[in-house]
XYZ file of C-alpha atoms in Angstrom:
429
model
C 9.120 -25.290 -4.689
C 6.320 -26.991 -6.496
C 2.368 -26.311 -6.347
C 1.002 -29.576 -7.644
C -2.596 -29.573 -8.475
C -3.593 -25.791 -7.466
C -5.929 -23.354 -8.470
C -4.602 -20.175 -10.010
C -5.690 -16.804 -10.627
C -3.575 -15.963 -13.975
C -1.813 -12.675 -15.627
C -5.420 -11.722 -16.843
C -7.112 -12.847 -13.482
C -8.619 -16.073 -15.241
C -9.415 -19.131 -13.098
C -7.437 -21.980 -13.649
C -7.530 -25.334 -11.943
C -4.940 -28.443 -11.662
C -2.164 -26.173 -12.488
C 1.671 -26.941 -11.928
C 3.745 -23.597 -10.390
C 7.320 -24.097 -10.158
C 9.397 -21.671 -8.164
C 12.909 -21.205 -8.794
C 14.815 -18.643 -6.530
C 13.053 -15.611 -6.676
C 11.071 -16.367 -9.743
C 8.161 -18.038 -10.960
C 9.615 -20.707 -13.501
C 6.802 -22.547 -15.050
C 3.198 -22.566 -14.735
C 0.970 -25.366 -16.661
C -0.988 -28.478 -16.902
C 1.898 -30.739 -16.944
C 4.158 -31.781 -13.856
C 7.707 -29.950 -14.762
C 10.503 -32.883 -15.087
C 13.055 -31.410 -12.735
C 11.557 -30.491 -9.434
C 13.910 -30.018 -6.634
C 13.102 -28.920 -2.863
C 9.530 -29.028 -1.393
C 6.580 -30.109 -2.925
C 2.723 -28.581 -1.907
C -0.349 -30.352 -2.432
C -2.773 -27.726 -3.786
C -6.209 -28.975 -2.953
C -8.080 -26.421 -1.821
C -6.015 -23.357 -2.418
C -5.442 -20.979 -4.671
C -2.374 -19.570 -5.653
C -2.226 -15.822 -6.765
C -0.401 -12.425 -6.405
C 0.244 -10.859 -3.478
C -1.317 -7.524 -3.050
C 0.254 -4.060 -3.067
C -0.359 -1.925 -0.146
C -0.181 2.068 -2.579
C -0.359 4.073 0.747
C -0.070 3.918 4.559
C 1.638 5.015 7.447
C 3.345 1.740 8.924
C 4.632 2.772 11.990
C 1.164 3.886 13.107
C 0.173 0.593 14.092
C 1.276 2.064 17.470
C -1.461 4.274 17.640
C -4.012 1.268 16.422
C -7.572 2.273 18.701
C -5.794 5.610 19.978
C -8.528 8.353 19.341
C -11.621 7.018 18.286
C -15.039 8.555 17.179
C -13.382 11.915 16.762
C -13.560 14.949 13.914
C -10.728 14.430 11.853
C -9.063 17.680 13.210
C -9.328 16.968 16.837
C -8.128 13.640 16.444
C -5.305 14.936 14.420
C -4.305 17.968 17.239
C -5.201 16.140 20.218
C -4.415 13.119 19.855
C -2.084 11.819 16.914
C -0.005 14.627 16.921
C 1.314 14.660 20.439
C 1.969 10.867 20.434
C 4.012 11.403 17.464
C 6.040 13.941 18.906
C 7.265 11.790 21.253
C 8.091 9.003 18.861
C 11.752 7.024 18.904
C 13.448 5.250 16.485
C 13.158 2.466 18.344
C 9.139 2.605 18.413
C 9.185 3.361 14.747
C 11.129 -0.059 14.095
C 8.650 -2.107 16.234
C 5.748 -0.469 14.806
C 7.165 -0.815 11.644
C 8.037 -4.695 12.360
C 4.369 -5.225 13.596
C 2.922 -3.487 10.356
C 5.006 -5.985 8.328
C 3.502 -8.972 10.481
C 0.338 -7.977 10.069
C 0.835 -7.074 6.523
C 2.293 -11.071 5.725
C -0.509 -12.127 7.747
C -2.857 -10.514 5.467
C -1.640 -11.459 2.010
C 0.520 -8.119 1.666
C 3.511 -8.458 -0.215
C 4.865 -4.977 -0.257
C 4.089 -0.992 0.887
C 4.314 2.393 -0.294
C 5.009 4.188 3.164
C 5.266 7.951 4.025
C 6.665 8.906 7.316
C 9.762 9.916 8.871
C 12.465 8.108 11.269
C 12.655 6.142 8.004
C 16.218 4.295 8.492
C 14.274 2.504 11.538
C 11.758 1.484 9.095
C 14.296 0.398 6.706
C 15.730 -1.849 9.120
C 12.221 -3.285 10.153
C 11.503 -3.926 6.367
C 15.284 -5.714 5.477
C 14.802 -7.825 8.503
C 10.975 -9.014 7.861
C 11.962 -10.169 4.170
C 9.175 -7.744 2.989
C 8.689 -5.303 0.123
C 8.297 -0.994 0.993
C 8.315 1.726 -1.161
C 9.643 4.267 1.370
C 9.450 7.802 1.516
C 10.373 10.540 3.932
C 7.236 12.901 3.932
C 8.087 16.800 3.201
C 5.850 19.461 4.896
C 6.460 23.190 5.666
C 3.653 24.469 6.942
C 5.575 27.548 8.232
C 6.923 28.270 4.929
C 10.577 28.173 5.898
C 13.458 28.857 3.813
C 13.413 25.170 2.163
C 17.466 24.870 2.425
C 16.972 24.968 6.011
C 14.973 22.376 6.289
C 15.761 19.161 8.360
C 13.307 17.161 6.681
C 14.577 17.752 3.438
C 18.474 16.930 4.862
C 16.804 13.803 6.039
C 15.012 12.524 2.809
C 18.385 12.885 0.530
C 20.550 11.338 2.986
C 17.896 8.217 3.383
C 17.597 8.142 -0.886
C 21.762 7.901 -1.007
C 22.148 5.372 1.724
C 18.604 3.363 1.061
C 17.442 3.173 -2.451
C 17.714 -0.048 -3.727
C 18.756 -2.004 -0.624
C 17.669 -5.387 0.718
C 18.507 -6.689 -2.561
C 15.766 -4.229 -4.455
C 12.976 -4.769 -1.946
C 13.724 -1.334 -0.400
C 12.613 1.593 -2.941
C 12.795 5.182 -1.939
C 10.627 7.556 -3.193
C 10.213 11.506 -2.654
C 7.157 12.519 -0.655
C 5.401 15.728 -0.540
C 2.905 15.341 2.115
C 0.493 17.540 0.615
C -0.411 20.752 -0.852
C -2.093 22.343 2.590
C 0.824 21.704 4.466
C 3.267 23.699 2.618
C 4.249 26.425 0.711
C 4.932 26.524 -3.181
C 8.740 26.708 -2.980
C 9.102 23.784 -1.003
C 6.727 21.985 -3.739
C 9.039 23.423 -6.413
C 11.846 22.532 -4.875
C 11.037 18.936 -3.933
C 10.156 18.538 -7.968
C 13.328 19.957 -8.952
C 15.321 17.236 -6.366
C 12.839 14.381 -8.028
C 13.637 15.243 -11.375
C 17.228 15.081 -10.953
C 17.032 11.281 -9.866
C 16.959 8.764 -12.304
C 13.849 6.860 -12.029
C 12.178 8.383 -8.714
C 8.837 8.167 -7.628
C 6.781 10.408 -5.930
C 3.986 10.266 -2.788
C 1.503 12.846 -1.983
C -1.935 13.363 -0.444
C -4.428 14.644 -2.710
C -8.146 15.784 -2.131
C -8.855 13.521 0.996
C -11.590 15.946 2.408
C -13.858 18.395 0.627
C -11.993 21.231 2.909
C -8.943 20.486 1.921
C -9.785 20.374 -1.532
C -11.967 23.827 -1.589
C -9.301 25.567 0.670
C -6.835 24.711 -2.263
C -9.054 26.350 -4.698
C -9.365 29.611 -2.395
C -5.594 30.081 -1.855
C -4.064 28.855 -5.814
C -7.199 29.271 -7.937
C -6.844 25.709 -8.957
C -7.296 21.992 -7.568
C -4.918 20.496 -5.483
C -3.932 18.414 -8.425
C -3.636 20.850 -10.897
C -1.345 22.586 -8.128
C 0.544 19.846 -7.700
C 0.907 19.688 -11.748
C 2.015 23.255 -11.564
C 4.728 23.116 -9.239
C 5.933 19.607 -10.952
C 5.390 17.323 -8.448
C 3.779 15.356 -10.964
C 6.708 15.258 -13.579
C 8.020 12.005 -12.070
C 5.980 8.761 -11.317
C 3.471 9.588 -8.847
C 0.861 8.074 -6.569
C -1.815 10.621 -5.421
C -3.530 8.985 -2.088
C -6.988 9.459 -1.478
C -8.837 11.625 -3.852
C -11.861 11.462 -2.810
C -13.396 14.970 -4.107
C -10.827 15.020 -7.598
C -12.704 16.022 -10.285
C -12.977 15.274 -13.913
C -10.388 18.003 -14.900
C -7.907 16.381 -11.900
C -8.250 13.018 -13.503
C -7.158 14.490 -17.150
C -4.410 15.674 -15.281
C -3.622 12.067 -13.537
C -4.224 10.432 -17.266
C -1.962 12.642 -18.834
C 0.760 12.926 -16.020
C 0.581 9.143 -15.383
C -0.680 9.406 -11.919
C -1.481 6.160 -10.138
C -4.508 7.212 -7.704
C -4.554 5.024 -4.267
C -7.748 5.099 -3.083
C -8.185 4.195 0.566
C -12.134 3.123 1.141
C -11.876 2.132 4.879
C -10.084 4.739 6.628
C -11.843 7.758 4.080
C -15.237 5.999 5.467
C -13.957 5.810 8.864
C -12.995 9.647 9.436
C -15.883 10.467 7.677
C -14.184 12.027 4.220
C -16.361 10.421 1.827
C -16.231 8.011 -0.664
C -13.817 7.605 -3.864
C -15.794 7.026 -7.070
C -13.431 4.914 -8.661
C -15.481 3.759 -11.281
C -14.419 7.144 -12.495
C -10.933 6.556 -12.524
C -11.132 3.151 -14.358
C -13.418 4.841 -17.088
C -10.542 7.785 -17.455
C -7.862 4.646 -18.109
C -5.960 6.380 -14.483
C -3.973 3.344 -13.037
C -5.445 2.756 -10.187
C -3.903 1.013 -6.370
C -5.510 0.475 -3.243
C -3.986 1.564 -0.022
C -4.939 1.196 3.657
C -3.602 4.629 5.267
C -2.653 4.281 8.851
C -3.886 1.648 11.471
C -4.865 4.542 13.497
C -7.385 5.675 10.876
C -8.273 2.228 9.619
C -7.967 -0.009 12.193
C -6.328 -2.975 10.588
C -4.188 -3.983 7.326
C -7.300 -6.318 6.207
C -6.568 -6.399 2.771
C -9.521 -8.181 1.744
C -11.970 -5.402 3.523
C -10.194 -2.897 1.725
C -11.084 -4.740 -1.726
C -14.457 -5.458 -0.676
C -15.261 -1.882 0.385
C -13.611 -0.057 -2.657
C -16.104 -1.761 -4.800
C -19.496 -1.734 -2.225
C -18.355 2.270 -1.370
C -18.398 2.964 -5.013
C -21.229 1.531 -5.792
C -22.847 3.873 -2.943
C -21.557 7.130 -4.187
C -22.421 6.064 -7.763
C -25.656 4.661 -7.257
C -24.958 2.209 -9.400
C -25.084 -1.420 -8.638
C -22.756 -2.386 -11.742
C -20.024 -0.018 -10.741
C -16.476 -1.850 -10.493
C -15.787 -5.518 -11.460
C -14.325 -7.760 -9.135
C -11.551 -7.864 -11.561
C -11.334 -4.373 -11.649
C -10.942 -4.664 -7.557
C -8.378 -7.164 -7.822
C -6.622 -6.025 -10.570
C -6.252 -2.833 -8.413
C -5.340 -4.638 -5.711
C -2.285 -6.335 -7.352
C -0.809 -5.296 -10.421
C -2.330 -1.646 -9.922
C -0.374 -1.289 -6.669
C 3.084 -2.682 -8.223
C 3.034 -0.574 -11.226
C 2.379 2.093 -8.764
C 5.559 0.925 -7.091
C 7.834 0.717 -10.041
C 7.863 -3.233 -9.369
C 6.483 -3.881 -13.212
C 8.260 -7.585 -12.597
C 5.572 -8.289 -10.092
C 1.976 -7.940 -9.329
C 0.788 -11.229 -11.546
C 1.462 -14.937 -11.750
C 3.320 -15.042 -14.364
C 6.323 -17.142 -15.809
C 9.602 -14.900 -15.712
C 7.720 -12.422 -12.739
C 9.101 -12.622 -9.189
C 7.487 -14.943 -6.853
C 5.678 -12.255 -4.683
C 2.708 -14.788 -4.128
C -0.019 -15.805 -1.768
C -1.961 -19.121 -1.012
C -5.640 -18.840 0.111
C -8.152 -21.717 1.732
C -11.089 -21.418 -0.558
C -12.151 -24.850 0.887
C -13.955 -23.258 3.800
C -18.236 -22.965 4.106
C -17.413 -18.993 3.467
C -16.219 -19.564 -0.153
C -19.110 -22.279 -1.118
C -20.888 -22.896 -3.524
C -18.200 -21.420 -6.196
C -20.795 -19.844 -8.680
C -17.891 -17.695 -9.216
C -14.395 -17.977 -7.729
C -13.798 -14.235 -8.522
C -16.852 -13.004 -7.125
C -16.387 -14.959 -3.918
C -12.431 -13.716 -3.435
C -13.892 -10.150 -3.348
C -17.197 -10.450 -1.529
C -16.562 -13.580 0.494
C -12.872 -14.080 1.483
C -11.431 -12.481 4.443
C -7.698 -11.966 5.438
C -7.742 -15.205 7.894
C -8.407 -17.086 4.563
C -4.537 -16.708 3.583
C -2.771 -19.315 4.641
C 1.114 -18.421 3.022
C 2.498 -15.190 2.160
C 5.863 -15.872 -0.248
C 8.570 -12.627 -1.253
C 10.983 -13.147 -3.451
C 10.355 -16.989 -3.629
C 10.875 -16.941 0.449
C 8.010 -17.972 2.189
C 7.767 -15.581 4.919
C 4.222 -16.485 6.525
C 2.452 -19.899 6.622
C -0.033 -20.889 8.787
C 0.014 -18.172 11.663
C 4.090 -18.866 11.741
C 6.573 -16.200 10.427
C 10.153 -17.081 9.350
C 11.273 -13.801 9.516
C 9.693 -12.180 12.558
C 9.524 -12.947 16.258
C 6.189 -12.474 16.584
C 5.951 -12.581 20.483
C 8.851 -10.383 20.858
C 7.786 -7.743 18.456
C 4.232 -7.360 20.047
C 6.126 -7.112 23.477
C 7.996 -4.207 22.312
C 5.165 -2.267 20.718
C 3.556 -2.826 24.255
C 6.326 -1.580 25.743
C 6.989 1.676 23.751
C 3.555 2.371 23.324
C 3.204 2.406 27.406
C 6.520 4.842 27.430
C 5.059 7.573 25.020
C 1.872 7.761 26.941
C 3.951 8.395 29.982
C 5.562 11.144 28.642
C 2.740 12.773 27.279
């Protein structure tokens, strides 16, 4: 597949016009000003189009598409205990499959090529990811609020089984991560046991919620005499490459831990604002040299997977919380949305439009009225672009979404099955 005369964002996020980009198999084979000599297959005219890396969603709970719009304008604890937890208690593997498939369809529509997920019914999630052609770092979230014997935790056994069966599945598109839900939903013995198991595996990564709310952050200090980040370092959770989701209330000492341990911070600006949890000052994270990525959190708390909305909110929210209009440049935000997320997922041969990299790419319409005039295409991408401007999403060199059409997903059946699954769950509540 050859793109001709197309505008690109290169690996340094610089704009280059009138480029030729050749995709061969699952890789970017050529980028240049001259047309390559040996071309076979489809050729796409790039006039009015931008080709760039796809987005990497660094924190999500994909099956929770089933709860979109379910329980709004509620205090967090009431929302969880009165709406979300009772609904989740009635979930089935089939419902999770279709909820995940809907999330993958929405992700492709908005330019997301890979997602980091924390949930359960992970086998069913993996089937949906495999069938959709997308990429996903899936983790079976471990929680132990009652302090039960770790050896008797079903979730621990499920996690081990899932890792053995699905890590590196679907031609490497599925990576299995470990996951501690959070400090406040487990005891130290559980965290230590999970960390020990993670260290025994080669190259495994960790996902964990950190300092999402002020209450969580302060209560951890009361319980343990240290912040959630310090607690997670002490218990060994950060001994493997980790993604710390949220970090709204992480302080300077926490950022030092993240830097020292190589932890990625996945900011979730829209969800955090919607739940009134707060705003993560990502400029401090950037200044500290900590890898920054972006997540959507769940559709139940967002309520969409529109990644351009996340990018813009990341920038504007940080400007508000820091009271600094110069905070977070558009390039900072785009880097977090692409390479920052790819690095967090361990997909180091992706996240940038570069020769030899995986062809995990998106094509954006830059001809519309919202994208003109072009004083700065980078600025327009961050502040003016929307998910509806994504024309094509490519994963491993395969076009999975183009102009509203899916090559791997039966979208009508998916929507019907999601509606059916949701009705059945509500009837059982």
